[in-house]
Short mmCIF file of C-alpha atoms in Angstrom, two decimals:
data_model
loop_
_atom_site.label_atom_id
_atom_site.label_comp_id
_atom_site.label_asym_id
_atom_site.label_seq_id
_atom_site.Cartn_x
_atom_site.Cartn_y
_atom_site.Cartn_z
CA UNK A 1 38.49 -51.30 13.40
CA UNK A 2 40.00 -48.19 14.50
CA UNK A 3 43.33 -49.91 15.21
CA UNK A 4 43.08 -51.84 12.02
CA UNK A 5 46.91 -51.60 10.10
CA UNK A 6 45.70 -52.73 6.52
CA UNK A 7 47.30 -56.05 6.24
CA UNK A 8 45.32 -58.42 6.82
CA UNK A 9 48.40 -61.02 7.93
CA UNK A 10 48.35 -59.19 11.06
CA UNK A 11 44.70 -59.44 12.62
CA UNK A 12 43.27 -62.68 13.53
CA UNK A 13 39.98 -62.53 12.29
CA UNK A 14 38.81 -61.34 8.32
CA UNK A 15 37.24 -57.97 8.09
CA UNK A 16 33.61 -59.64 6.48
CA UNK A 17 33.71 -61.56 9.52
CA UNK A 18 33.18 -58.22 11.90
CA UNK A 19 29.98 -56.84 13.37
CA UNK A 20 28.90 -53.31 12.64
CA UNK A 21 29.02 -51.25 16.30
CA UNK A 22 25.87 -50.00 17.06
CA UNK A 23 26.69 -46.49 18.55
CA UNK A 24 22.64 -46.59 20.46
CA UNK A 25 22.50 -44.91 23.71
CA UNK A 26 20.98 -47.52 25.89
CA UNK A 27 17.75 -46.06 27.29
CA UNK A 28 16.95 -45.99 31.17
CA UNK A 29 16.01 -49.35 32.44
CA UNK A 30 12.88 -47.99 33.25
CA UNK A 31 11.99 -46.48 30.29
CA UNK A 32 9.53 -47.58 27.26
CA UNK A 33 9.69 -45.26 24.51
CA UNK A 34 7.64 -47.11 21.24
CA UNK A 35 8.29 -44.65 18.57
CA UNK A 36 11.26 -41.51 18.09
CA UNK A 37 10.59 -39.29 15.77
CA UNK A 38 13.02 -36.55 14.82
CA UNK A 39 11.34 -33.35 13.74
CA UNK A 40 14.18 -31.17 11.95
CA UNK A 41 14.57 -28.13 9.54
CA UNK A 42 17.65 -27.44 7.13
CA UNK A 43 17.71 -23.40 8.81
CA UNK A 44 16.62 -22.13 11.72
CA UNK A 45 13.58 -19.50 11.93
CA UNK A 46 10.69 -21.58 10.44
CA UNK A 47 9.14 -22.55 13.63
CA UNK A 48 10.11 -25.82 14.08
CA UNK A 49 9.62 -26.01 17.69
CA UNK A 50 5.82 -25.17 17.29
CA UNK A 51 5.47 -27.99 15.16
CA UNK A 52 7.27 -30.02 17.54
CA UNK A 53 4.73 -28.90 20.12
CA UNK A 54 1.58 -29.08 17.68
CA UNK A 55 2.31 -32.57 16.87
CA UNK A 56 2.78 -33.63 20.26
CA UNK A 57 -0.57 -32.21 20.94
CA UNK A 58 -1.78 -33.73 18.06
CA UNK A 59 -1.16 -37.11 19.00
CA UNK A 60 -1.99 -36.90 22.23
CA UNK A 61 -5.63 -35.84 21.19
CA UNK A 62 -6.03 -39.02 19.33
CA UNK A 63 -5.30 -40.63 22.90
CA UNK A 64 -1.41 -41.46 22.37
CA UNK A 65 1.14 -40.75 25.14
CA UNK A 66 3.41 -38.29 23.77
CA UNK A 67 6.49 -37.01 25.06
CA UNK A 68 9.02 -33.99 23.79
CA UNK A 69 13.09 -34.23 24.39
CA UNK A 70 14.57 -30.75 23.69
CA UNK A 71 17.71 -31.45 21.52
CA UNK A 72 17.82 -27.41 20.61
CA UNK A 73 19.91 -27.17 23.72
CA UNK A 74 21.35 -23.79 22.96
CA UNK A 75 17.79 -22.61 21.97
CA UNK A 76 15.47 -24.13 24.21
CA UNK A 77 11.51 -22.99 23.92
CA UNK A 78 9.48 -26.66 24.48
CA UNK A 79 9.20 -25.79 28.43
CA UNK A 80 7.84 -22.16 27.98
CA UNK A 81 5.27 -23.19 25.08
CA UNK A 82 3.75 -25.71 27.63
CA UNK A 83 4.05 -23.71 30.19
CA UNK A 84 6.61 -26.35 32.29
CA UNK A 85 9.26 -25.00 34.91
CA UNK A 86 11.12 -28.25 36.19
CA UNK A 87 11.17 -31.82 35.87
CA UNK A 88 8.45 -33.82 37.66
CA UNK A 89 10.60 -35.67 40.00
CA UNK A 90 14.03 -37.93 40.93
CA UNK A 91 15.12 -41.24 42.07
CA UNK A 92 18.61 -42.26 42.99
CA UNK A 93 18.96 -43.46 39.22
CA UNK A 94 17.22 -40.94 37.08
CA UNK A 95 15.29 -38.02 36.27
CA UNK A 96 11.63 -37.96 35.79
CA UNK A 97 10.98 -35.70 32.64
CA UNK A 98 8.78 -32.42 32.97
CA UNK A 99 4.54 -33.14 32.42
CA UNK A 100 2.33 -30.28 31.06
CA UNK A 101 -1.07 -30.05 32.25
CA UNK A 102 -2.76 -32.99 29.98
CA UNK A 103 0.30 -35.43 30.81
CA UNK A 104 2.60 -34.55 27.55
CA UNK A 105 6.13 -35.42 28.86
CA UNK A 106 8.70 -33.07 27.85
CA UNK A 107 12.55 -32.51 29.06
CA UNK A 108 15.07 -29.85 28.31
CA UNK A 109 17.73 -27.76 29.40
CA UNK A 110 15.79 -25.33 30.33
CA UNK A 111 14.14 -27.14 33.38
CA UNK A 112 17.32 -27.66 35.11
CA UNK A 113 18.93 -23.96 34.94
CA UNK A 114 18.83 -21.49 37.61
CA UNK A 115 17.42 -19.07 35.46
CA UNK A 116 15.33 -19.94 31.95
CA UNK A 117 17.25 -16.88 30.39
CA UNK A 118 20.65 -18.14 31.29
CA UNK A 119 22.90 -18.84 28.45
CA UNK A 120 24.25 -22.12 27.58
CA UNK A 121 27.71 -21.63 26.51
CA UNK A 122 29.39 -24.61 25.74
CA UNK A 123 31.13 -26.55 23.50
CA UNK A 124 29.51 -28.70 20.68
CA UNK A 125 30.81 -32.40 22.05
CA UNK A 126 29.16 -31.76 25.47
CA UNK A 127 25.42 -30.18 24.04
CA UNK A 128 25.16 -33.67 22.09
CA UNK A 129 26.19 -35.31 25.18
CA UNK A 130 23.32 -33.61 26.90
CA UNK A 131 21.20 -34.47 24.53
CA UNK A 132 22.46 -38.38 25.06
CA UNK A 133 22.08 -38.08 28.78
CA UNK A 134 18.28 -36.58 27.75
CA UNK A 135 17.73 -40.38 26.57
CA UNK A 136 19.44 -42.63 28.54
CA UNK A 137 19.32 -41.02 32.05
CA UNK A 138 15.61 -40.03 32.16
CA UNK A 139 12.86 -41.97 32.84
CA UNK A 140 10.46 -41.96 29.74
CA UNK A 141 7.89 -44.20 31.09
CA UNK A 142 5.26 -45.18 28.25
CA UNK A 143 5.55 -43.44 25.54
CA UNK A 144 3.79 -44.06 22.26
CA UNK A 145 5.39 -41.42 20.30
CA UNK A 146 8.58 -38.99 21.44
CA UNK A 147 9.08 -36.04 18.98
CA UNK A 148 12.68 -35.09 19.34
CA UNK A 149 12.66 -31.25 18.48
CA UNK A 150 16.05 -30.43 16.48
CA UNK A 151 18.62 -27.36 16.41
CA UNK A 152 18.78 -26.31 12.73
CA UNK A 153 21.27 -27.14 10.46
CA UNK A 154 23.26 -31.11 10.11
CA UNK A 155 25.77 -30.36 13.01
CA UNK A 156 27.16 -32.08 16.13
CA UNK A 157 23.39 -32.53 17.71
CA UNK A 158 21.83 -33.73 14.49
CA UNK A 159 24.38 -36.16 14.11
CA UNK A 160 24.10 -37.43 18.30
CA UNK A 161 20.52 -37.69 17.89
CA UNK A 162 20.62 -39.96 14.90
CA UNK A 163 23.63 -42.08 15.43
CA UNK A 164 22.62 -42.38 19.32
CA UNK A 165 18.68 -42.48 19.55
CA UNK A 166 16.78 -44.89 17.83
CA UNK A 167 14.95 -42.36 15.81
CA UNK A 168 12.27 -44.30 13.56
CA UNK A 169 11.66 -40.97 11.30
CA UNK A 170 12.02 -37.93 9.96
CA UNK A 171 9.61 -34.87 9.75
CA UNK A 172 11.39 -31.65 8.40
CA UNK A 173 9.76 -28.54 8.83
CA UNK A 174 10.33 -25.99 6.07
CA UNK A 175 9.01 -22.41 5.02
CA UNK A 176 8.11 -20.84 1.27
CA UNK A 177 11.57 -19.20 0.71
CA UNK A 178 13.09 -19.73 -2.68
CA UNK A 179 16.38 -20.85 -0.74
CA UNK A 180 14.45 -23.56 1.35
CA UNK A 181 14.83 -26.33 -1.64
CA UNK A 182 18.49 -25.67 -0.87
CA UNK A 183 18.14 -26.70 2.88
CA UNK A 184 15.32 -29.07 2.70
CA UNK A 185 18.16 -31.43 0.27
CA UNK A 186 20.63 -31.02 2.80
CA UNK A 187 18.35 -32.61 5.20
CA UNK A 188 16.87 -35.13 3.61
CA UNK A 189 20.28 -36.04 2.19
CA UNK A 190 21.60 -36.38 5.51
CA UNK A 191 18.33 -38.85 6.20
CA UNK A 192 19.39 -40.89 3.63
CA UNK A 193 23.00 -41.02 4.79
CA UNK A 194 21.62 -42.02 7.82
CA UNK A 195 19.07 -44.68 6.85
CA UNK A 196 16.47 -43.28 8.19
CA UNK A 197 13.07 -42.79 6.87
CA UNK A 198 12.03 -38.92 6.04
CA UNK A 199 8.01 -39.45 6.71
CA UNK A 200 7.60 -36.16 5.10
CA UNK A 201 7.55 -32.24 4.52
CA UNK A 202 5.74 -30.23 6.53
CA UNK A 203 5.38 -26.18 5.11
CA UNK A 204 5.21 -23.69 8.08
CA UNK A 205 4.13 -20.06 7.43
CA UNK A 206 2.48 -21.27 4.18
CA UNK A 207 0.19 -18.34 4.01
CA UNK A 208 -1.66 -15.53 5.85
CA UNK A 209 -5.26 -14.87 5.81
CA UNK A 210 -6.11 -11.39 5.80
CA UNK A 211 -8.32 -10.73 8.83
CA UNK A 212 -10.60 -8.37 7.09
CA UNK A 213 -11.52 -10.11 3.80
CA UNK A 214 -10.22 -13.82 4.20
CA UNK A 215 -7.96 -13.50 0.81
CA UNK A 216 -5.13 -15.93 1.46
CA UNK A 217 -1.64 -14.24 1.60
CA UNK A 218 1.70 -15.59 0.93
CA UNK A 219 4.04 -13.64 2.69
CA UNK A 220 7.09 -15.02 1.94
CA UNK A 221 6.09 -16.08 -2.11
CA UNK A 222 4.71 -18.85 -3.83
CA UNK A 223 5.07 -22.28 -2.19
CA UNK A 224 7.44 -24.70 -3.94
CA UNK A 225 7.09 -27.89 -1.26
CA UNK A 226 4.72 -29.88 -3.99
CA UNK A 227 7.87 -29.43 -6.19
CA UNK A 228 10.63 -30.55 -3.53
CA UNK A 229 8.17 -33.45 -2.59
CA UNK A 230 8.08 -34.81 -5.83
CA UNK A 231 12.00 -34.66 -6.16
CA UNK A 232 12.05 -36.24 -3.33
CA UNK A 233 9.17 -39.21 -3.43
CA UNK A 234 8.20 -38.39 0.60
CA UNK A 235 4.52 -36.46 1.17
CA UNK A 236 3.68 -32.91 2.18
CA UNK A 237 1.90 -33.28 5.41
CA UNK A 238 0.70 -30.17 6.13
CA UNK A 239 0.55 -26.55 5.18
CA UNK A 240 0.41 -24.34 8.29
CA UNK A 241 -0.13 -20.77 7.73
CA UNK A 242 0.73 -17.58 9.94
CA UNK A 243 -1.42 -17.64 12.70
CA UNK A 244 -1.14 -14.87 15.55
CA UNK A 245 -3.08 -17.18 17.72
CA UNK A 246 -0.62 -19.16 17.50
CA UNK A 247 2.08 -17.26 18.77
CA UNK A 248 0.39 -15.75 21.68
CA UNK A 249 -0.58 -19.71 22.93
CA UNK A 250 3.09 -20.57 22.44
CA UNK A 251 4.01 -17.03 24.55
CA UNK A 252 1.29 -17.98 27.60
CA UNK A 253 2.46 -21.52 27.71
CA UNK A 254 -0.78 -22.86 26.20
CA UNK A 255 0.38 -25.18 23.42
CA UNK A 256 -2.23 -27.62 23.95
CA UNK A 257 -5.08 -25.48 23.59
CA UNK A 258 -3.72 -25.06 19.74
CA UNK A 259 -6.16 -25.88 17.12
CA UNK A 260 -3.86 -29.18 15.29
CA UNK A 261 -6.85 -30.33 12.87
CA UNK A 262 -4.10 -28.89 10.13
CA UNK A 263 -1.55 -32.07 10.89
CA UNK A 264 -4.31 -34.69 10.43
CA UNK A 265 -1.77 -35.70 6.96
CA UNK A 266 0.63 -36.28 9.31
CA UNK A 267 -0.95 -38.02 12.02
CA UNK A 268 -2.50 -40.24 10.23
CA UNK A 269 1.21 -41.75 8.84
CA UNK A 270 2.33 -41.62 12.36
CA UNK A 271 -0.80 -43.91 13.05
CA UNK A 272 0.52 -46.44 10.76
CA UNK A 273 3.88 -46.04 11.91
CA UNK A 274 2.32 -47.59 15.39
CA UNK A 275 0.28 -49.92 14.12
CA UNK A 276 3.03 -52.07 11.65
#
């Protein structure tokens, strides 16, 4: 198609007569991923990552095998909040992806640099091809549900992920902010462009409750994700609110000890996902 001239005299075969190229990454031969789902946010800073990790955790309460590939290759966390330091092995034709303590299967950048806190500087064609090789070169080996954990934005790694992966949905992560019905439209626009289902909103940093007389805070205003839902037709899965506890899991590399009973919304359509 690239090479095509415009006259239609000069090609052998008629344009309705041509296949559409699938751009897939293959996966590893010996990998069996059943499910991809893309978790995403239209700006960075809303704790996307977390949510990544909660869902993960999640899912793999309910008894699902669960895995985490960390697209955010300039901004890796995944390894850290599980507490992960390298990949769990290597044969002659692949990688064997990280495993936290209760057997959630996770692989990023992070886990094959020297350092954790060395910088990745490079350019944005080879971070999506790291993010390809993340899929096609490591062994995933039965995996109900993958949660691919997003940079921000609708950029170069976006883009890899959903032309290359075969991502069956889209959770985007948002925050209260006035501005975030601004992002959240880019992303689900870019869903639709895409064809790929957006399974629905989930609001981070909803809310704080005061410690001292459990009135419920919002921090950063009143929410307006019921609104953008509605525009939208896709659910609100989950309101999480500001949670210290949180953060100091994340910071020991506890993630699974998180209290998830907040995404229940959200597992439950993942459930169905599974079972059609």
């Amino acid at each position: 198609m690239s090479s095509c001239s415009g006259n239609c005299s000069t090609c052998g075969e008629s344009c309705g007569e041509r296949k559409e190229e699938s751009l897939l990454a293959k996966a590893h031969p010996k990998s069996n991923v059943k499910k991809v789902i893309a978790v995403m946010s239209g700006k960075g800073g809303v704790g996307k990552s977390t949510v990544s990790a909660m869902l993960a955790v999640a899912m793999h309460k309910r008894g699902y095998r669960t895995a985490i590939l960390d697209a955010d290759i300039t901004g890796p966390s995944i390894p850290k909040a599980f507490g992960v330091i390298e990949p769990s092995g290597s044969e002659a034709d692949g990688l064997y992806p990280g495993r936290s303590e209760d057997g959630i299967e996770i692989m990023s950048i992070n886990l094959l640099l020297e350092n954790d806190t060395d910088p990745v500087v490079w350019r944005g064609p080879v971070i999506a091809g790291a993010v390809t090789q993340f899929w096609s070169e490591v062994i995933w080996e039965d995996i109900d549900f993958m949660f691919v954990d997003m940079p921000p934005g609708t950029g170069d790694v976006p883009l890899t992920v959903f032309q290359s992966l075969p991502v069956d949905g889209i959770i985007v992560v948002t925050s209260p902010q006035d501005l975030v019905s601004m992002v959240v439209n880019k992303a689900v626009k870019m869903a639709n462009l895409m064809n790929i289902p957006v399974l629905g909103l989930i609001e981070n940093y909803s809310y704080l409750l005061c410690p001292d007389c459990g009135k419920r805070i919002e921090v950063f205003g009143k929410s307006h994700i019921g609104q953008i839902a509605m525009e939208h037709h896709i659910p609100v899965l989950a309101n999480l609110p500001i949670d210290p506890r949180v953060a100091e899991a994340v910071d020991r590399g506890l993630a699974e000890c998180l209290d998830t009973s907040a995404l229940e919304p959200a597992c439950v359509v993942l459930d169905t996902m599974l079972m059609k």
